[in-house]
Short mmCIF file of C-alpha atoms in Angstrom, two decimals:
data_model
loop_
_atom_site.label_atom_id
_atom_site.label_comp_id
_atom_site.label_asym_id
_atom_site.label_seq_id
_atom_site.Cartn_x
_atom_site.Cartn_y
_atom_site.Cartn_z
CA MET W 1 0.00 0.00 0.00
CA LYS W 2 2.81 2.43 0.92
CA ARG W 3 4.59 1.71 -2.37
CA LEU W 4 1.40 2.37 -4.34
CA LEU W 5 0.83 5.61 -2.45
CA PHE W 6 4.42 6.74 -3.09
CA ALA W 7 4.08 5.93 -6.80
CA SER W 8 0.85 7.92 -7.00
CA ILE W 9 2.55 10.91 -5.40
CA LEU W 10 5.41 10.75 -7.92
CA LEU W 11 2.96 10.67 -10.83
CA ALA W 12 1.14 13.69 -9.44
CA LEU W 13 4.31 15.77 -9.13
CA PRO W 14 5.05 18.15 -12.03
CA LEU W 15 7.73 16.99 -14.43
CA PRO W 16 11.04 18.86 -14.43
CA ALA W 17 11.60 21.34 -17.24
CA SER W 18 14.01 18.99 -19.00
CA ALA W 19 11.35 16.28 -19.16
CA ARG W 20 8.56 18.49 -20.42
CA GLN W 21 8.26 19.22 -24.13
CA ARG W 22 9.90 22.53 -24.90
CA SER W 23 8.03 25.15 -26.86
CA VAL W 24 9.32 26.40 -30.20
CA GLU W 25 10.78 29.92 -29.97
CA PHE W 26 12.58 30.20 -33.32
CA ARG W 27 10.35 29.62 -36.35
CA GLN W 28 11.49 29.43 -39.97
CA GLY W 29 10.52 32.57 -41.87
CA ASP W 30 9.03 34.25 -38.81
CA ALA W 31 10.42 37.66 -37.88
CA LEU W 32 9.59 37.23 -34.20
CA ARG W 33 11.45 35.05 -31.71
CA GLY W 34 10.80 33.85 -28.20
CA PRO W 35 7.56 32.77 -26.46
CA VAL W 36 5.42 35.26 -28.38
CA LYS W 37 1.73 35.27 -27.52
CA SER W 38 0.52 38.00 -29.88
CA ALA W 39 1.84 40.82 -32.04
CA ARG W 40 -0.07 43.88 -33.18
CA VAL W 41 1.39 46.18 -35.86
CA GLU W 42 0.22 49.76 -36.39
CA ARG W 43 1.47 52.11 -39.08
CA ALA W 44 1.46 55.88 -39.52
CA THR W 45 2.60 57.97 -42.47
CA PHE W 46 4.17 61.42 -42.51
CA SER W 47 2.83 64.45 -44.34
CA ARG W 48 4.07 68.00 -44.61
CA VAL W 49 2.03 70.57 -42.70
CA ASP W 50 3.10 74.22 -42.84
CA GLY W 51 6.51 73.11 -44.05
CA ALA W 52 7.09 70.56 -41.28
CA LEU W 53 6.78 66.77 -41.44
CA VAL W 54 4.03 65.55 -39.14
CA GLU W 55 3.24 61.96 -38.16
CA GLY W 56 -0.33 61.04 -38.98
CA PRO W 57 -2.75 58.81 -37.10
CA ARG W 58 -1.90 55.16 -36.61
CA ARG W 59 -3.87 52.46 -38.39
CA LEU W 60 -3.95 48.74 -37.76
CA VAL W 61 -1.88 46.73 -40.24
CA SER W 62 -1.88 43.21 -38.82
CA VAL W 63 -2.55 41.06 -35.76
CA SER W 64 -0.78 37.75 -35.15
CA THR W 65 -1.49 35.19 -32.44
CA TYR W 66 0.67 32.23 -31.44
CA SER W 67 -0.17 28.95 -29.73
CA PRO W 68 1.37 28.35 -26.27
CA ASP W 69 3.82 25.78 -27.68
CA GLY W 70 4.92 28.15 -30.47
CA LYS W 71 4.04 25.66 -33.20
CA GLY W 72 0.95 27.47 -34.46
CA LYS W 73 0.45 31.01 -35.71
CA GLU W 74 -2.47 32.90 -37.20
CA SER W 75 -1.95 36.29 -38.83
CA GLU W 76 -4.61 38.70 -40.09
CA GLY W 77 -3.92 41.67 -42.38
CA TYR W 78 -6.15 44.73 -42.69
CA THR W 79 -6.82 47.38 -45.33
CA PRO W 80 -6.31 51.09 -44.49
CA ASP W 81 -10.02 51.39 -43.64
CA GLY W 82 -9.84 48.51 -41.15
CA VAL W 83 -11.41 45.75 -43.25
CA LEU W 84 -9.97 42.24 -42.98
CA ARG W 85 -7.91 41.67 -46.11
CA SER W 86 -6.18 38.33 -45.54
CA ARG W 87 -5.60 35.57 -43.02
CA TYR W 88 -2.66 33.18 -42.84
CA VAL W 89 -2.51 30.04 -40.71
CA TYR W 90 0.93 28.50 -40.02
CA ALA W 91 2.07 25.20 -38.50
CA TYR W 92 5.66 24.40 -37.43
CA ASP W 93 7.39 21.21 -36.31
CA ASP W 94 9.45 20.67 -33.15
CA ALA W 95 12.53 22.20 -34.80
CA GLY W 96 10.67 25.35 -35.86
CA ASN W 97 10.50 24.37 -39.52
CA GLU W 98 7.40 25.51 -41.36
CA VAL W 99 5.39 22.44 -42.32
CA GLU W 100 2.17 24.03 -43.56
CA VAL W 101 0.67 27.44 -44.28
CA SER W 102 -2.77 28.28 -45.65
CA ALA W 103 -3.74 31.70 -47.01
CA PHE W 104 -7.32 32.97 -47.09
CA ASP W 105 -8.83 36.20 -48.39
CA GLY W 106 -10.94 38.51 -46.26
CA ARG W 107 -14.05 36.45 -46.92
CA GLY W 108 -12.40 33.22 -45.77
CA LYS W 109 -11.84 31.71 -49.20
CA LEU W 110 -8.70 29.60 -49.53
CA GLN W 111 -6.19 31.22 -51.88
CA MET W 112 -3.07 29.13 -51.36
CA LYS W 113 -1.74 26.20 -49.36
CA ARG W 114 1.93 25.40 -48.92
CA VAL W 115 3.10 22.06 -47.53
CA SER W 116 6.74 21.50 -46.57
CA ARG W 117 8.60 18.29 -45.92
CA PRO W 118 11.81 19.42 -44.20
CA SER W 119 13.30 15.93 -43.98
CA GLU W 120 12.89 15.50 -47.74
CA GLY W 121 13.86 19.06 -48.67
CA GLU W 122 10.64 19.60 -50.60
CA THR W 123 7.91 22.27 -50.52
CA LEU W 124 4.67 22.00 -52.49
CA THR W 125 2.43 25.01 -53.18
CA TYR W 126 -1.21 24.54 -54.18
CA GLY W 127 -3.78 27.03 -55.43
CA GLY W 128 -7.16 27.63 -53.88
CA ASP W 129 -8.53 25.03 -56.29
CA GLY W 130 -6.21 22.37 -54.86
CA LYS W 131 -4.05 22.14 -57.97
CA LEU W 132 -0.28 22.03 -57.64
CA ARG W 133 1.29 25.37 -58.61
CA GLU W 134 4.90 24.93 -57.63
CA ARG W 135 7.37 22.40 -56.31
CA ARG W 136 10.53 23.64 -54.63
CA VAL W 137 13.46 21.37 -53.82
CA ILE W 138 16.48 22.26 -51.68
CA LEU W 139 19.82 20.45 -51.76
CA ARG W 140 22.42 20.46 -48.99
CA GLY W 141 26.10 19.66 -48.90
CA PRO W 142 27.83 17.13 -46.62
CA ASP W 143 28.09 19.84 -43.96
CA GLY W 144 24.32 20.36 -44.01
CA LYS W 145 24.52 23.83 -45.54
CA LEU W 146 22.15 24.82 -48.32
CA THR W 147 23.83 24.58 -51.72
CA GLU W 148 21.04 24.73 -54.32
CA THR W 149 17.32 25.28 -54.74
CA GLN W 150 15.24 24.11 -57.70
CA VAL W 151 11.81 25.42 -58.62
CA TYR W 152 9.35 23.49 -60.82
CA ASP W 153 5.89 24.45 -62.04
CA GLY W 154 2.75 22.40 -61.48
CA SER W 155 3.44 20.22 -64.51
CA GLY W 156 6.95 19.35 -63.31
CA ALA W 157 8.89 21.59 -65.69
CA LEU W 158 11.96 23.34 -64.30
CA VAL W 159 11.39 27.09 -63.85
CA GLU W 160 14.66 28.18 -62.28
CA ARG W 161 17.51 27.01 -60.09
CA SER W 162 19.67 28.92 -57.60
CA VAL W 163 23.21 27.81 -56.73
CA ASN W 164 25.22 28.92 -53.71
CA GLU W 165 28.97 29.36 -53.44
CA ARG W 166 30.57 30.59 -50.24
CA ASP W 167 33.84 31.10 -48.47
CA ASP W 168 34.76 32.64 -45.13
CA LYS W 169 33.84 36.16 -46.26
CA THR W 170 31.01 35.96 -48.77
CA SER W 171 27.96 33.93 -49.79
CA VAL W 172 26.98 34.20 -53.46
CA TRP W 173 23.62 33.04 -54.83
CA ARG W 174 23.18 32.87 -58.60
CA THR W 175 19.74 32.20 -60.07
CA TYR W 176 19.42 30.69 -63.56
CA GLY W 177 16.40 30.32 -65.81
CA ALA W 178 15.21 27.04 -67.27
CA ASP W 179 17.43 27.69 -70.31
CA GLY W 180 20.50 28.18 -68.12
CA SER W 181 20.70 31.97 -68.51
CA LEU W 182 21.74 33.99 -65.47
CA LYS W 183 18.79 35.95 -64.04
CA ARG W 184 20.06 37.25 -60.71
CA GLU W 185 23.10 37.38 -58.48
CA ASP W 186 23.13 38.13 -54.74
CA VAL W 187 26.44 38.65 -52.94
CA HIS W 188 26.17 38.68 -49.13
CA SER W 189 29.00 39.61 -46.81
CA LEU W 190 29.56 37.17 -43.95
CA ASN W 191 30.95 39.66 -41.47
CA TYR W 192 29.41 38.03 -38.40
CA GLY W 193 29.02 40.55 -35.59
CA GLY W 194 29.92 43.42 -37.89
CA PRO W 195 28.33 45.52 -40.66
CA HIS W 196 26.36 43.67 -43.33
CA ARG W 197 26.40 44.31 -47.08
CA THR W 198 24.40 42.76 -49.93
CA GLU W 199 24.73 43.53 -53.62
CA THR W 200 21.97 42.33 -55.94
CA LYS W 201 22.12 42.36 -59.73
CA THR W 202 19.33 41.33 -62.08
CA TYR W 203 20.07 40.51 -65.70
CA ALA W 204 18.22 41.10 -68.95
CA PRO W 205 17.75 38.25 -71.48
CA ASP W 206 20.79 39.52 -73.42
CA GLY W 207 22.99 39.05 -70.34
CA LYS W 208 23.41 42.71 -69.51
CA VAL W 209 22.84 44.06 -66.01
CA ALA W 210 19.28 45.42 -65.88
CA ALA W 211 19.31 46.64 -62.27
CA ARG W 212 21.72 46.87 -59.36
CA ARG W 213 20.96 47.36 -55.67
CA VAL W 214 23.37 47.68 -52.76
CA SER W 215 22.07 47.44 -49.20
CA GLU W 216 24.12 47.99 -46.04
CA ALA W 217 23.35 47.62 -42.34
CA ASP W 218 25.30 48.39 -39.20
CA ALA W 219 26.40 45.65 -36.81
CA GLY W 220 23.24 45.96 -34.72
CA VAL W 221 20.96 45.97 -37.80
CA SER W 222 19.45 49.20 -36.49
CA ASP W 223 20.37 51.44 -39.44
CA LEU W 224 19.85 50.05 -42.95
CA ARG W 225 20.52 51.94 -46.18
CA ALA W 226 20.07 50.97 -49.81
CA THR W 227 21.00 52.41 -53.19
CA GLN W 228 19.04 51.36 -56.26
CA ALA W 229 20.49 52.18 -59.68
CA ARG W 230 17.92 53.51 -62.13
CA GLY W 231 17.35 51.79 -65.45
CA ASP W 232 17.12 55.10 -67.31
CA GLY W 233 20.58 56.17 -66.19
CA GLY W 234 19.28 58.88 -63.85
CA PRO W 235 20.47 59.49 -60.30
CA PRO W 236 20.18 56.42 -58.06
CA ARG W 237 17.30 56.05 -55.60
CA LYS W 238 18.44 56.02 -52.00
CA THR W 239 16.41 54.80 -49.04
CA ARG W 240 16.97 54.34 -45.33
CA GLU W 241 15.34 52.30 -42.57
CA THR W 242 15.91 52.47 -38.83
CA ARG W 243 14.89 49.72 -36.40
CA GLU W 244 14.40 49.61 -32.66
CA TYR W 245 14.15 46.37 -30.68
CA ASP W 246 12.77 45.16 -27.37
CA SER W 247 14.73 43.19 -24.77
CA ARG W 248 14.14 39.95 -26.70
CA ARG W 249 15.53 41.43 -29.90
CA ASN W 250 12.13 41.68 -31.57
CA LEU W 251 11.12 44.78 -33.49
CA SER W 252 9.38 47.50 -31.52
CA LYS W 253 9.59 50.34 -34.04
CA LEU W 254 10.52 50.58 -37.73
CA THR W 255 10.85 53.87 -39.60
CA THR W 256 11.35 54.21 -43.35
CA PHE W 257 12.94 57.26 -44.99
CA SER W 258 13.56 58.69 -48.45
CA LEU W 259 16.32 61.03 -49.54
CA ASN W 260 15.31 64.63 -50.22
CA ALA W 261 17.23 65.52 -53.39
CA GLU W 262 17.13 69.24 -52.60
CA THR W 263 18.40 69.11 -49.03
CA GLY W 264 20.43 65.90 -49.25
CA GLU W 265 18.80 64.73 -45.99
CA TYR W 266 16.72 61.64 -45.27
CA GLU W 267 13.10 62.37 -44.41
CA PRO W 268 10.68 59.93 -42.71
CA LEU W 269 7.96 58.42 -44.86
CA ALA W 270 6.23 56.02 -42.46
CA VAL W 271 6.66 54.42 -39.06
CA SER W 272 5.43 51.03 -37.84
CA TYR W 273 4.91 50.19 -34.17
CA TYR W 274 5.08 46.58 -32.94
CA HIS W 275 3.15 45.74 -29.77
CA ILE W 276 4.25 42.28 -28.64
CA GLU W 277 2.89 40.23 -25.75
CA TYR W 278 4.76 37.19 -24.43
CA TYR W 279 3.60 34.06 -22.62
CA ARG W 280 6.43 34.42 -20.12
#
């Protein structure tokens, strides 16, 4: 009797943290980390009033809610007048890999469904009618690092492939069309803990560079600037973005700027506020 009573007491005691299933706090493709419960994003734009830039009223952009274990997420997007525009439902596995996402319009009609098989390196995208639209395959090297992605249409025909080459300083992705022609090249600096730089080139069918964009960020990814070359040969377009983070390194405020050609100074265009609630 005493042994049975002791066993019952042990079963009633809460399991230690190491024995309980841990929640997912890092999700593939998700901008937020940690035990997020909900995230509300509001946006305001700037306008010039009596010569001065003034921040306008905030409007709701999106609301996201997460399951307690971090493996489920539902995100709703809204139009400027507050009408529900879209809804996305995500599911993740124990490692935080996205395994399924469904997209609905504001009326609840299914628009897209994406199913991923991380162990097989395959992602299938279906239309609202259930027909296969795209099949994406990723290949990894012996070290487990991503080396190539292949994209096929619903009929199985190759659309494009992207190949990665990297060393200690840079990671280069080159994207080729089905005919083997180079479409795009992205060169990323691998300066871990330091400033970041990415140069992107897109190519015309004749092989010439059609567009070039250079983006740079400081070590803390709090000040990001980009220069976009114009196709007509005019002066490049320059933009800036500043980011502020909370104690968990999630966004709390994001401000976008444009360069005033007359003054040579960056002026704010819009600001987004992130209101995040955590489970713990």
